[in-house]
Coordinates of C-alpha atoms and ligand atoms in Angstrom, one line a residue:
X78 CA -9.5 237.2 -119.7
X79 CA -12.7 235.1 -119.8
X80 CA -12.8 231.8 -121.2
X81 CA -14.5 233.1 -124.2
X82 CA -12.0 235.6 -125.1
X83 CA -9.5 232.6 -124.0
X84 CA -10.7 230.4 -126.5
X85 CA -11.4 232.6 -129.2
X86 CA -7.8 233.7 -129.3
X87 CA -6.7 229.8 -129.0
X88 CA -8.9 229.0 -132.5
X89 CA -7.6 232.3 -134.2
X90 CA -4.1 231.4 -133.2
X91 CA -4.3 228.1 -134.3
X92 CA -6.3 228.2 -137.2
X93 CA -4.1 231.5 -138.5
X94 CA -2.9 231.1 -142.5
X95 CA -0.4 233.0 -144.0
X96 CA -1.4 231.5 -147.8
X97 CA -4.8 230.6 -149.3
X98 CA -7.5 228.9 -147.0
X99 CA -10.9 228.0 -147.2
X100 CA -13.8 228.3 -144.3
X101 CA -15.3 225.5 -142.6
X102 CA -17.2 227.1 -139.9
X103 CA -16.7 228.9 -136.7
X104 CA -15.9 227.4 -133.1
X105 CA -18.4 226.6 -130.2
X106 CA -17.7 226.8 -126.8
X107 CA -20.2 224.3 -124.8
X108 CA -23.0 225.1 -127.3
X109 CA -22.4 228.3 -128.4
X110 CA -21.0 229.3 -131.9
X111 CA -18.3 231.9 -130.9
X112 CA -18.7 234.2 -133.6
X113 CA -15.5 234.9 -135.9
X114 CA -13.8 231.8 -134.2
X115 CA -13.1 230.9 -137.8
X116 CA -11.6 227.4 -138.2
X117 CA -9.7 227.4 -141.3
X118 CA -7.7 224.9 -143.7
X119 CA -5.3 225.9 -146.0
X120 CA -5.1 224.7 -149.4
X121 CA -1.3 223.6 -149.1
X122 CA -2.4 221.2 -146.7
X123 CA -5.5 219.5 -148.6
X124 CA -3.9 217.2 -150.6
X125 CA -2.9 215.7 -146.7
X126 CA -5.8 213.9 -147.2
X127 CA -9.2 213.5 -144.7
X128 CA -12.1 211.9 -142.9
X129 CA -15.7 212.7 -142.3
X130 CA -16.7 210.0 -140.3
X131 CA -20.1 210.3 -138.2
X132 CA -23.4 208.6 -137.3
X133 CA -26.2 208.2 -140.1
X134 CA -28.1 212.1 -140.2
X135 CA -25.4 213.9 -138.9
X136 CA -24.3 215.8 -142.0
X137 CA -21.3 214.2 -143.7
X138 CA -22.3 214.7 -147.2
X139 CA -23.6 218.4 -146.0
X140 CA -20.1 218.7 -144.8
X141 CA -18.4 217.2 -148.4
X142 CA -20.8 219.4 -150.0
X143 CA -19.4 222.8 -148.7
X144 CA -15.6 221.0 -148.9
X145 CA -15.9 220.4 -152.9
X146 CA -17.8 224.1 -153.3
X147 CA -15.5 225.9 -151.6
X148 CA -12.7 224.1 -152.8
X149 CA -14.5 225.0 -156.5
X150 CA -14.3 228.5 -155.5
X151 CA -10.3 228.6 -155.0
X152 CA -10.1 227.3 -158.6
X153 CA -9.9 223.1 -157.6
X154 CA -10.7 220.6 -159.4
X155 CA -13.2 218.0 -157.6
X156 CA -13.9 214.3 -158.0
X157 CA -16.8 213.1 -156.1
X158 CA -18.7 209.6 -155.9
X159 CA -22.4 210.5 -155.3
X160 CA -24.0 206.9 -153.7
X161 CA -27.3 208.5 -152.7
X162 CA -27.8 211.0 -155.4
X163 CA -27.5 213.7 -153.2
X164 CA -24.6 215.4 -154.4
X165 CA -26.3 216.6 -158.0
X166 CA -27.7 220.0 -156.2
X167 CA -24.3 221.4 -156.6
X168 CA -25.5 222.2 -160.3
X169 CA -28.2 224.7 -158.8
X170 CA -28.2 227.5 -155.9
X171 CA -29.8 226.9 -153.0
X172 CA -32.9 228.8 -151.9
X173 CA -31.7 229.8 -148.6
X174 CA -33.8 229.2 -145.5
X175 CA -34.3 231.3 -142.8
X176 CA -32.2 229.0 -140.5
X177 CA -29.3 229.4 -143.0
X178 CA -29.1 232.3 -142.2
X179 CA -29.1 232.0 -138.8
X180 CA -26.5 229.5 -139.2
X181 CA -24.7 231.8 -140.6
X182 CA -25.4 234.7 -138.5
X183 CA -23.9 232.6 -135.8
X184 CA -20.3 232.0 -137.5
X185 CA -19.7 235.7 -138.8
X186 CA -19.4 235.0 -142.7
X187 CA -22.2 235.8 -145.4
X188 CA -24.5 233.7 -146.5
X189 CA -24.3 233.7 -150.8
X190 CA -26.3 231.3 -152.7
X191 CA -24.3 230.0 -156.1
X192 CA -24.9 227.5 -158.3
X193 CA -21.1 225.3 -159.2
X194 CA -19.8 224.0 -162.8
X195 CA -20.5 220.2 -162.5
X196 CA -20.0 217.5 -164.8
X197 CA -22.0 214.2 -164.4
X198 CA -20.2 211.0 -164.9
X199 CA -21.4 207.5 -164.6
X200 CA -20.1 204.0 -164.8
X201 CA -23.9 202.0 -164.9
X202 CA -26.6 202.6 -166.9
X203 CA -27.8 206.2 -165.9
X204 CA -26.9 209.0 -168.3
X205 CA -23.7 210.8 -168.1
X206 CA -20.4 211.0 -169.4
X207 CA -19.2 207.4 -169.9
X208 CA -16.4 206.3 -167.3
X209 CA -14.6 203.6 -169.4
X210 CA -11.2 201.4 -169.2
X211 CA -9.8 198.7 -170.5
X212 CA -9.3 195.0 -169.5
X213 CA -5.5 195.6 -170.3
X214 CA -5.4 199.0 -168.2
X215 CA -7.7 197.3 -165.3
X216 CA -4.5 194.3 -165.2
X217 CA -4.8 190.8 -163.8
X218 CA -4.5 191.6 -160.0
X219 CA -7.9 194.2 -160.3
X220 CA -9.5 191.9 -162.6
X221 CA -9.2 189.1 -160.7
X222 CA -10.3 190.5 -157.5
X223 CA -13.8 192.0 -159.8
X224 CA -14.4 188.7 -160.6
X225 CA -13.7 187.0 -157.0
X226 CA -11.0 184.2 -158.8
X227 CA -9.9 181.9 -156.3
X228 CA -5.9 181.6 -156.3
X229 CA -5.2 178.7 -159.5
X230 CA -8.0 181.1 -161.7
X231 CA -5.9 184.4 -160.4
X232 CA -2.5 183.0 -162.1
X233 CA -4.4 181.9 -165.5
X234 CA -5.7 185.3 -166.1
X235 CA -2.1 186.4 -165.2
X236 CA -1.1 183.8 -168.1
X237 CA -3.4 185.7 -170.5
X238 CA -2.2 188.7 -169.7
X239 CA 1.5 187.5 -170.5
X240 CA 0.0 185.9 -173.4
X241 CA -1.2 188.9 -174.7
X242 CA 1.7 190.7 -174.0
X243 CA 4.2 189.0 -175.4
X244 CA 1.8 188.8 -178.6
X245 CA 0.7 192.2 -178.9
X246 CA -2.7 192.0 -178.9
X247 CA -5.3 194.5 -177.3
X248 CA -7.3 193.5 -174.8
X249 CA -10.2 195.8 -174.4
X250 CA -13.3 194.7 -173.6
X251 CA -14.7 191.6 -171.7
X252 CA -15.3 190.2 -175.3
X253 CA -11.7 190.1 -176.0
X254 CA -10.8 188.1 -173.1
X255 CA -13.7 185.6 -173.2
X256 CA -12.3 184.6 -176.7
X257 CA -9.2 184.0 -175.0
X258 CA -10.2 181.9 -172.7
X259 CA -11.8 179.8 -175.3
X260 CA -8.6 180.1 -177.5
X261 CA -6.2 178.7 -174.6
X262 CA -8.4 175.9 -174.0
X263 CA -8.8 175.1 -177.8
X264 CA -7.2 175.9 -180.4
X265 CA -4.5 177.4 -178.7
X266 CA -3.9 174.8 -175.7
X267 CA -0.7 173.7 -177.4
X268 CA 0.9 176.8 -178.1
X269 CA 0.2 178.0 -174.8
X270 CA 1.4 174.6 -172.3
X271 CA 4.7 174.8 -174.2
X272 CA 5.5 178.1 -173.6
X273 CA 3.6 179.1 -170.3
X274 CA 2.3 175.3 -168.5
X275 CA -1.1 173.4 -168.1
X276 CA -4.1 175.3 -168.0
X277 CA -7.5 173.3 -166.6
X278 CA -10.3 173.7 -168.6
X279 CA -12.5 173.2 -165.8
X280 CA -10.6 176.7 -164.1
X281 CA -11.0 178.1 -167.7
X282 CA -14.9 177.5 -166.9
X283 CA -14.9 178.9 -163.3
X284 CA -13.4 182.1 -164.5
X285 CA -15.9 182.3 -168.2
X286 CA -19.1 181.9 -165.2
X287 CA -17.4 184.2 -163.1
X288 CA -17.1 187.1 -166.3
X289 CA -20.6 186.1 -167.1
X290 CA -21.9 187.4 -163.7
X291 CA -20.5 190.6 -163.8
X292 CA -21.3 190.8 -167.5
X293 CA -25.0 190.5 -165.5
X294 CA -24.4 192.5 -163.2
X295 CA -23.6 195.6 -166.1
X296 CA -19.6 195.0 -166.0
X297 CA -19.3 194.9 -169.5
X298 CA -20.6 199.0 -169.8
X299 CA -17.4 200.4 -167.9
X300 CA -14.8 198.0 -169.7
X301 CA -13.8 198.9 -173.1
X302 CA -13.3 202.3 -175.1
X303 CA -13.3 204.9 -175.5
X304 CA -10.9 204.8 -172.4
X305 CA -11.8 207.9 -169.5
X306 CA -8.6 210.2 -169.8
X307 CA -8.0 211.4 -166.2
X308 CA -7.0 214.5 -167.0
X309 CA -10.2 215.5 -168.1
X310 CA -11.0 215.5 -164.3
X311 CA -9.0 219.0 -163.4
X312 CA -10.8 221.1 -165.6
X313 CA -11.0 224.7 -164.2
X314 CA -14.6 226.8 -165.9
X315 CA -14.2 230.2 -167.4
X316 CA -14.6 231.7 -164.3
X317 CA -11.6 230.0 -162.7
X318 CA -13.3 228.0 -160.6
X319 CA -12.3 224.0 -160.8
X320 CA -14.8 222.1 -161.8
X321 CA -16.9 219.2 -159.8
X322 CA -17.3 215.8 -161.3
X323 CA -20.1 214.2 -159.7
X324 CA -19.7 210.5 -160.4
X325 CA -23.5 209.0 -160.1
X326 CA -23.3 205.9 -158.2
X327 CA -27.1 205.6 -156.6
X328 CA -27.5 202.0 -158.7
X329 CA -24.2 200.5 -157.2
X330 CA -24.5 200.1 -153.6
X331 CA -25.7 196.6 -153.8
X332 CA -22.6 195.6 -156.4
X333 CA -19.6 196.6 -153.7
X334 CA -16.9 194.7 -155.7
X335 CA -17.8 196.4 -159.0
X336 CA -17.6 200.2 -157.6
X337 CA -14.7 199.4 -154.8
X338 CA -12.5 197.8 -157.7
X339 CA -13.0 200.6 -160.0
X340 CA -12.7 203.1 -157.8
X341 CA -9.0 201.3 -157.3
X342 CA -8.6 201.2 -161.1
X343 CA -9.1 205.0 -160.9
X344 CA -6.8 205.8 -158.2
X345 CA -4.1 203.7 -160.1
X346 CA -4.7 205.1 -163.0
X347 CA -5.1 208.9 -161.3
X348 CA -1.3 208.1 -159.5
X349 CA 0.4 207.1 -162.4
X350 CA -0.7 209.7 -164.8
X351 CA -0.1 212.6 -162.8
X352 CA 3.3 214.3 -162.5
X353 CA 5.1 214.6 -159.1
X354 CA 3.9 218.2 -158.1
X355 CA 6.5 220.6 -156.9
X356 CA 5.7 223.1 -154.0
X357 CA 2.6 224.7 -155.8
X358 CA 0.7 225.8 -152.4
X359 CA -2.7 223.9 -153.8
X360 CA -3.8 220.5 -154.8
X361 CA -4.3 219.4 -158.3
X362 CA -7.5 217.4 -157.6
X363 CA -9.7 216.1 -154.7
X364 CA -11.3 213.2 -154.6
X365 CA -14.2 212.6 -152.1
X366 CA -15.3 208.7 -151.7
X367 CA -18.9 208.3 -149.7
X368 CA -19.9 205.6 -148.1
X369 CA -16.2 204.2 -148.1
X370 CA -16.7 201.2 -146.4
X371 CA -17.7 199.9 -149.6
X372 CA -14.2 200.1 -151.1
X373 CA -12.4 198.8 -148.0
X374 CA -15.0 195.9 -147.0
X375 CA -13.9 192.4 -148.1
X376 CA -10.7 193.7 -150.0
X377 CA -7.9 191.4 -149.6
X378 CA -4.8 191.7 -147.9
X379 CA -2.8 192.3 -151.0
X380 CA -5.0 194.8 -152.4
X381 CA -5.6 196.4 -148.9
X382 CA -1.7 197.2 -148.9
X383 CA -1.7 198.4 -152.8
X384 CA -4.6 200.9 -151.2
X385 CA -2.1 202.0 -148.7
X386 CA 0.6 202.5 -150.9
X387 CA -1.4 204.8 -153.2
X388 CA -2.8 206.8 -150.3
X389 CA 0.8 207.1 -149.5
X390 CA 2.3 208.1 -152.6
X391 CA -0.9 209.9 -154.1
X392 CA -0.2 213.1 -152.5
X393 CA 3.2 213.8 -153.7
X394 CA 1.1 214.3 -156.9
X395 CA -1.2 216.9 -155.5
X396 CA -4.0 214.7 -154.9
X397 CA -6.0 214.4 -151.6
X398 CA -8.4 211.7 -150.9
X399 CA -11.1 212.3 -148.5
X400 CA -13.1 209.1 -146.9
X401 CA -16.4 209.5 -145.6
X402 CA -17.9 207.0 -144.0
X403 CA -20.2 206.6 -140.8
X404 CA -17.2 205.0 -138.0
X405 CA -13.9 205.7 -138.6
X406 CA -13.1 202.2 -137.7
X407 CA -14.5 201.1 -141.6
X408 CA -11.0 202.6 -142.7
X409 CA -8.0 200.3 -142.1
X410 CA -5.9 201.9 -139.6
X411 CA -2.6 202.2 -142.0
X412 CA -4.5 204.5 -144.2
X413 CA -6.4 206.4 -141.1
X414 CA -2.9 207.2 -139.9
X415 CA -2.4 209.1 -142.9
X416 CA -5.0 211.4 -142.9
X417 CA -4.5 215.2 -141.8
X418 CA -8.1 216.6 -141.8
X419 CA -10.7 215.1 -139.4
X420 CA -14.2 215.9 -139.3
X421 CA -16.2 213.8 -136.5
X422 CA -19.6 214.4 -136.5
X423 CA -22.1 212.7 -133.7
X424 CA -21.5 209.5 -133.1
X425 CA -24.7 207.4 -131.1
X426 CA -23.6 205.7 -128.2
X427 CA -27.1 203.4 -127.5
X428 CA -25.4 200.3 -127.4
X429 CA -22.3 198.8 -125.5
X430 CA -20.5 198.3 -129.0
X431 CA -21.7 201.8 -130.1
X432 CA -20.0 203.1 -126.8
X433 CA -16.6 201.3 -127.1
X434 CA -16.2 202.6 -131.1
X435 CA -17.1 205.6 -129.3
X436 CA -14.1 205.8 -126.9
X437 CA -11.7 204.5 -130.2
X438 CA -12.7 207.7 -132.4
X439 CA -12.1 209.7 -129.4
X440 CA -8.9 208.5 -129.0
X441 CA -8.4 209.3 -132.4
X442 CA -8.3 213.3 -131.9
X443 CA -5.4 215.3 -130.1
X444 CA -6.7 216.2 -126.4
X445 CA -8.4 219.3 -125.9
X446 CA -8.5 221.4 -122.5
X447 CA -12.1 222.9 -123.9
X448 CA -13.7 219.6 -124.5
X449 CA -13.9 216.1 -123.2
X450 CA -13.9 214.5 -126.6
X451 CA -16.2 211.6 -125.7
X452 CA -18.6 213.7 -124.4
X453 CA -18.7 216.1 -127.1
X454 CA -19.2 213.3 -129.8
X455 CA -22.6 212.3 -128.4
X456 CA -23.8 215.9 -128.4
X457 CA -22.9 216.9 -131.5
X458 CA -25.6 218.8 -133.4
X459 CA -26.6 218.0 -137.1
X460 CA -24.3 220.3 -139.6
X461 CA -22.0 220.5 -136.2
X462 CA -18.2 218.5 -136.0
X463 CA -15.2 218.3 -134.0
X464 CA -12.5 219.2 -136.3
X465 CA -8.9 219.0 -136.5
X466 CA -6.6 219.4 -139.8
X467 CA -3.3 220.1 -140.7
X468 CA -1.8 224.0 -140.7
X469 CA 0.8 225.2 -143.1
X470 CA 3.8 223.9 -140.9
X471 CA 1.8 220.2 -141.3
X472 CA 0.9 220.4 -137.5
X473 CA -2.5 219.2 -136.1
X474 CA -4.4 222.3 -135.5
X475 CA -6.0 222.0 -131.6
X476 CA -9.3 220.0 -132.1
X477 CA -12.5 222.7 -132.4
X478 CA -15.9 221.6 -132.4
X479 CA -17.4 223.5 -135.3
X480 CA -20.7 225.3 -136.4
X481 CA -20.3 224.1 -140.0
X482 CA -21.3 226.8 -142.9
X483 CA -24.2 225.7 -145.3
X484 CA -23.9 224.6 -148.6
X485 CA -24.2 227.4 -150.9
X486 CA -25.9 225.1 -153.7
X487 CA -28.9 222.9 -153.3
X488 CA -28.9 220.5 -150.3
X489 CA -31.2 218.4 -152.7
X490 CA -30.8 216.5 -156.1
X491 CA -31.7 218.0 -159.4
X492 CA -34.9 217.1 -161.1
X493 CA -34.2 214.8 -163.9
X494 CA -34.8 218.0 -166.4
X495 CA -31.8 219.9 -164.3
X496 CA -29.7 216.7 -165.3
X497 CA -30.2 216.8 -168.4
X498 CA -29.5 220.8 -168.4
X499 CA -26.2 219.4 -167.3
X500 CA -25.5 216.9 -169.6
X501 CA -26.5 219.2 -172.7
X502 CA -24.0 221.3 -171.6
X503 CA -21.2 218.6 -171.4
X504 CA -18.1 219.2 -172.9
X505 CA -17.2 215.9 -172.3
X506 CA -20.1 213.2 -173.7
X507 CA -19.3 213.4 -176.8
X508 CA -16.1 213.0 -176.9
X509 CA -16.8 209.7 -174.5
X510 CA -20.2 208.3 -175.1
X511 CA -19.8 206.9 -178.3
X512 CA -18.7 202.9 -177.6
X513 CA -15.4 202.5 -180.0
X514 CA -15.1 198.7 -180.9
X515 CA -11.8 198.5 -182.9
X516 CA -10.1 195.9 -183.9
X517 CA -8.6 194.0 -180.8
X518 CA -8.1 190.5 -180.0
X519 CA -11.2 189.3 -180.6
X520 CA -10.9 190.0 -184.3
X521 CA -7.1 189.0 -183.9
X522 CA -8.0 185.8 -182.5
X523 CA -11.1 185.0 -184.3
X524 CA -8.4 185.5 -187.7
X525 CA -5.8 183.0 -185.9
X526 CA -8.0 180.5 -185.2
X527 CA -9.0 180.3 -189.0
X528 CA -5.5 180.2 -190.2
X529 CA -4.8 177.3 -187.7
X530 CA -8.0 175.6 -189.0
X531 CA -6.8 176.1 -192.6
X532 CA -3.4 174.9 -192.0
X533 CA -4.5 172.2 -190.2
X534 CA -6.6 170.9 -193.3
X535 CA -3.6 171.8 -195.4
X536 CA -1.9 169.6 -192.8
X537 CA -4.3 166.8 -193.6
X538 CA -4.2 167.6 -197.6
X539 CA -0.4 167.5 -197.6
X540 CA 0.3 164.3 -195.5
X541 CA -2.6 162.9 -198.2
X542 CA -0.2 163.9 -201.3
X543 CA 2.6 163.4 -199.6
X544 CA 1.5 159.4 -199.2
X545 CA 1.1 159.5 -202.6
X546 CA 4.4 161.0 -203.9
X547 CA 6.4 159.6 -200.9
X548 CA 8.2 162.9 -200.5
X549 CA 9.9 163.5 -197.5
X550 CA 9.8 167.4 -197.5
X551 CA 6.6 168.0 -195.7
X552 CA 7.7 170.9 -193.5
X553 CA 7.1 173.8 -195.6
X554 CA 8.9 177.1 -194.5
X555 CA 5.1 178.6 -194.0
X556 CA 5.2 181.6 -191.7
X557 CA 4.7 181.1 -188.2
X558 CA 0.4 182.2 -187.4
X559 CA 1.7 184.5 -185.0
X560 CA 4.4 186.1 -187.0
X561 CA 2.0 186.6 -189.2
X562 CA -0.5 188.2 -187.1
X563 CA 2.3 190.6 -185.8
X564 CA 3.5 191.2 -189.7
X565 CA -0.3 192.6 -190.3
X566 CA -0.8 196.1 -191.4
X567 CA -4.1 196.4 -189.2
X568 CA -2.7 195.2 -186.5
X569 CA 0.4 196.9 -186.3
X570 CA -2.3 199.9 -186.5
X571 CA -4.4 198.4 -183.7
X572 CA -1.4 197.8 -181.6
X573 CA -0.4 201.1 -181.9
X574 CA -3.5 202.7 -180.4
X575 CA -3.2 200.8 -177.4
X576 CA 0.7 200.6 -176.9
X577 CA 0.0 204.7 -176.8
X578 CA -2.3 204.1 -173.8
X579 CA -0.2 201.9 -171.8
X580 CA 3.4 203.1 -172.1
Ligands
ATP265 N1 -23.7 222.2 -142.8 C1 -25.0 222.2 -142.7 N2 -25.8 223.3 -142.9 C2 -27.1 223.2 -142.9 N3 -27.8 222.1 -142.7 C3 -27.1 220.9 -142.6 C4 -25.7 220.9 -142.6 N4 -25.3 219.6 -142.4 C5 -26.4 218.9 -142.3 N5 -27.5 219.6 -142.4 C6 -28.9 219.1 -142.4 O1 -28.9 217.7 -142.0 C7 -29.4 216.9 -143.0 C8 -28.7 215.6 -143.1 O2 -27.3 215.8 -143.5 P1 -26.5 214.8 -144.4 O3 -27.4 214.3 -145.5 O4 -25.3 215.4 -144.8 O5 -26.3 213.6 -143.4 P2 -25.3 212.3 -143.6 O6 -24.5 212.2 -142.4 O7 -24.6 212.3 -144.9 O8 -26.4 211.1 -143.5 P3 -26.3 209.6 -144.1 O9 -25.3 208.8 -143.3 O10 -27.7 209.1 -144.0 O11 -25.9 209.8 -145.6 C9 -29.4 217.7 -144.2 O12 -30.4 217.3 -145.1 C10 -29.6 219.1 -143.7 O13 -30.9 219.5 -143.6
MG266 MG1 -24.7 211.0 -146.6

């Protein structure tokens, strides 16, 4: 038997699925594409999570591109962060080119062009279907961390949260929790040291700069209502095929904290919504993050290890997350040890610290006796990869470079007309792009701080009278301001709403 036949056997054995799979690409030998080599991965395995890792022009998106389409096809749902603005073309078939089809030629499958069911999402100013949450469902540990608090600030907006808590009222915007901040340090300063201990005003200050920064920076669009339900990301078209939300990130690469804490906001809120998923043989949803050295960069140790745990836990749930992101190294090695698929496109090796990243990410990948993995990652062709995932049985398939299949859709972005094609067709932007301003603690608050006003000048106006008629009953049996807050028919309503969201 000749090597060919050798290795063609080798990939057909190893990449052999009993259930539902989709195509990556075929195997190469040296530099040739051994036709019908097919390297497969089946769906059972995809929520196992993945990496596309690989040097700048390599084809990473390409490679995410032909993931979330053919993942589409099988009837998945897809969540993808699109940080160039590449990722739009999915809306629209491709053209084909005449190397496409050589491309394809080369692996043994056809070549279709198809357009996919997308839905565009946004959390800045561009148009699309409003990505919203809460201050309450964001929590002190992520809202701290988007606002950079130093230690002392971190455990006052923990207070307010406790605050609130224990007095029912909604926090939902960034407006809501500015007027607390000026309630604990005012009006509220007593009320609050007896029950919960001193609070600075000069941290009270730090933190109120800190919220008008990322107010600045366009915080104050993605907190509040109406808050994103995350089911509406596993939508499936008539056509049974899932549908791709393309989340437009192309004006957030230069606010990190902003996207990396609300892409951790999501995931939460993605883990603890979903049900724990019995043996269904596919995932419920995919998420792709690009350029994910932006969610991992600066996080703290604390929040590195809640990003661990979800990564962990996440796929019980039917969710796989796939990083991609130029050296594997940008992903912390507790949540590299958990991924099943790898895709390694080219990696440079002009410098000395290029070379010795390169001989880590080689390490990463099960030996092979076709290639010497180092070697292979420098000669890597564009749209090429050395690929290993996880088969039904969970085992690491033997590591194949890979002729990878084109995009069927656009390898472009749409023109801003095709956007808006997409967002007239939206069955989600009006249900989300409407900004809800109910009654929350702002208006709860703002009501409080008048009643203590008043009873303080009744205060002043009873110990007056009371001079004069020498009574000693002062104490009235008024009701308590908070009780009375709490006793309110609006808020009761109010409450309601939001107790709906968080329990
Ligand atoms: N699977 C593929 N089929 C056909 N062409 C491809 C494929 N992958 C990559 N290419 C070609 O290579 C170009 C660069 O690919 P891509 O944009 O995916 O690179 P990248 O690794 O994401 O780069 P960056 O790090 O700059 O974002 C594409 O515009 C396309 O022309
Ligand atoms: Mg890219």
């Amino acid at each position: 038997m000749s090597n060919k036949e050798a290795f063609f056997d080798h990939i057909n054995e190893g990449y052999a699925c009993k259930g539902e799979y989709l195509t990556l690409g075929a195997g190469m030998l040296e530099e040739e594409t051994i036709t019908n080599a097919l390297v497969n991965i089946p769906l059972k395995t995809l929520n196992r999570h993945g990496l596309i890792a690989g040097a700048t022009g390599t084809g990473k998106t390409k490679t995410l591109q032909v993931l979330a389409e053919n993942m589409s096809e099988k009837g998945i749902p897809v969540l993808l962060m699109d940080v160039k603005g590449d990722l739009s073309g999915l809306a629209q078939a491709s053209t084909g080119h005449p190397k496409i089809d050589e491309r394809h030629e080369k692996i043994g499958i056809p070549f279709d062009a198809k357009k996919f069911p997308i839905e565009i999402l946004t959390i800045s100013e561009q148009d699309g279907v409003r990505l919203r949450a809460t201050v309450s469902e964001f929590g002190p540990v992520l809202l701290s961390r988007i606002l950079d608090l130093t230690e002392t600030q971190a455990g006052i907006v923990a207070i307010i949260f406790k605050y609130c808590d224990d007095n029912q009222l909604p926090l939902l915007d960034l407006k809501d929790f500015k007027k607390l901040l000026q309630f604990i340090t005012n009006e509220g300063k007593e009320e609050i040291q007896e029950e919960y201990g001193r609070i600075s005003s000069s941290s009270t200050g730090a933190i109120l700069r800190k919220i008008v920064e990322i107010e600045q920076q366009g915080g104050e669009l993605f907190f509040g209502e109406r808050s994103f339900e995350v089911d509406d990301l596993t939508r499936i078209d008539e056509n049974g095929r899932g549908v791709i939300s393309v989340l437009r990130l192309t004006d957030i690469q230069d606010k990190p904290k902003l996207f990396s804490t609300f892409m951790l906001q999501l995931l939460a809120e993605v883990y603890e919504t979903f049900p724990e998923q019995g043996d269904s043989g596919r995932p419920e949803l995919i998420i792709f993050i690009d350029e994910a050295h932006l969610v991992f960069d600066e996080a703290s140790k604390a929040l590195l290890s809640q990003i661990e745990s979800i990564v962990k836990l996440i796929r019980s749930k039917g969710i796989g997350l796939y990083f991609v992101t130029q050296n594997p190294k940008d992903v912390p090695e507790d949540v590299l040890a958990q991924l099943g698929m790898k895709v390694q496109h080219a990696l440079r090796a002009f410098t000395a610290k290029d070379r010795k990243a390169l001989k880590l990410a080689s390490e990463n990948y099960p030996d092979s006796e076709y290639y010497k993995t180092e070697e292979v990652l420098t000669q890597l062709g564009i749209g090429e990869a050395l690929v290993s995932v996880l088969n039904e049985k969970g085992i690491p398939t033997p590591l194949v470079r890979t002729m990878l299949r084109a995009p069927m859709s656009r390898m472009d972005i749409l023109t801003e007309k095709e956007i808006q094609e997409v967002l007239d067709n939206s069955k989600l932007i009006k249900k989300y792009n409407d900004t809800v301003d109910r009654e929350s603690a702002y208006e709860l608050l703002n009501d409080k701080i008048k009643r203590i006003n008043k009873e303080k000048e009744r205060d002043v106006e009873e110990r007056k009278s009371t001079r004069r008629s020498s009574s000693s009953s002062r104490k009235s049996t008024r009701m308590n301001p908070i009780v009375k807050v709490l006793t309110s028919a609006t808020f009761i309503r109010s409450v309601f709403g939001i107790l709906k969201k968080v329990i």
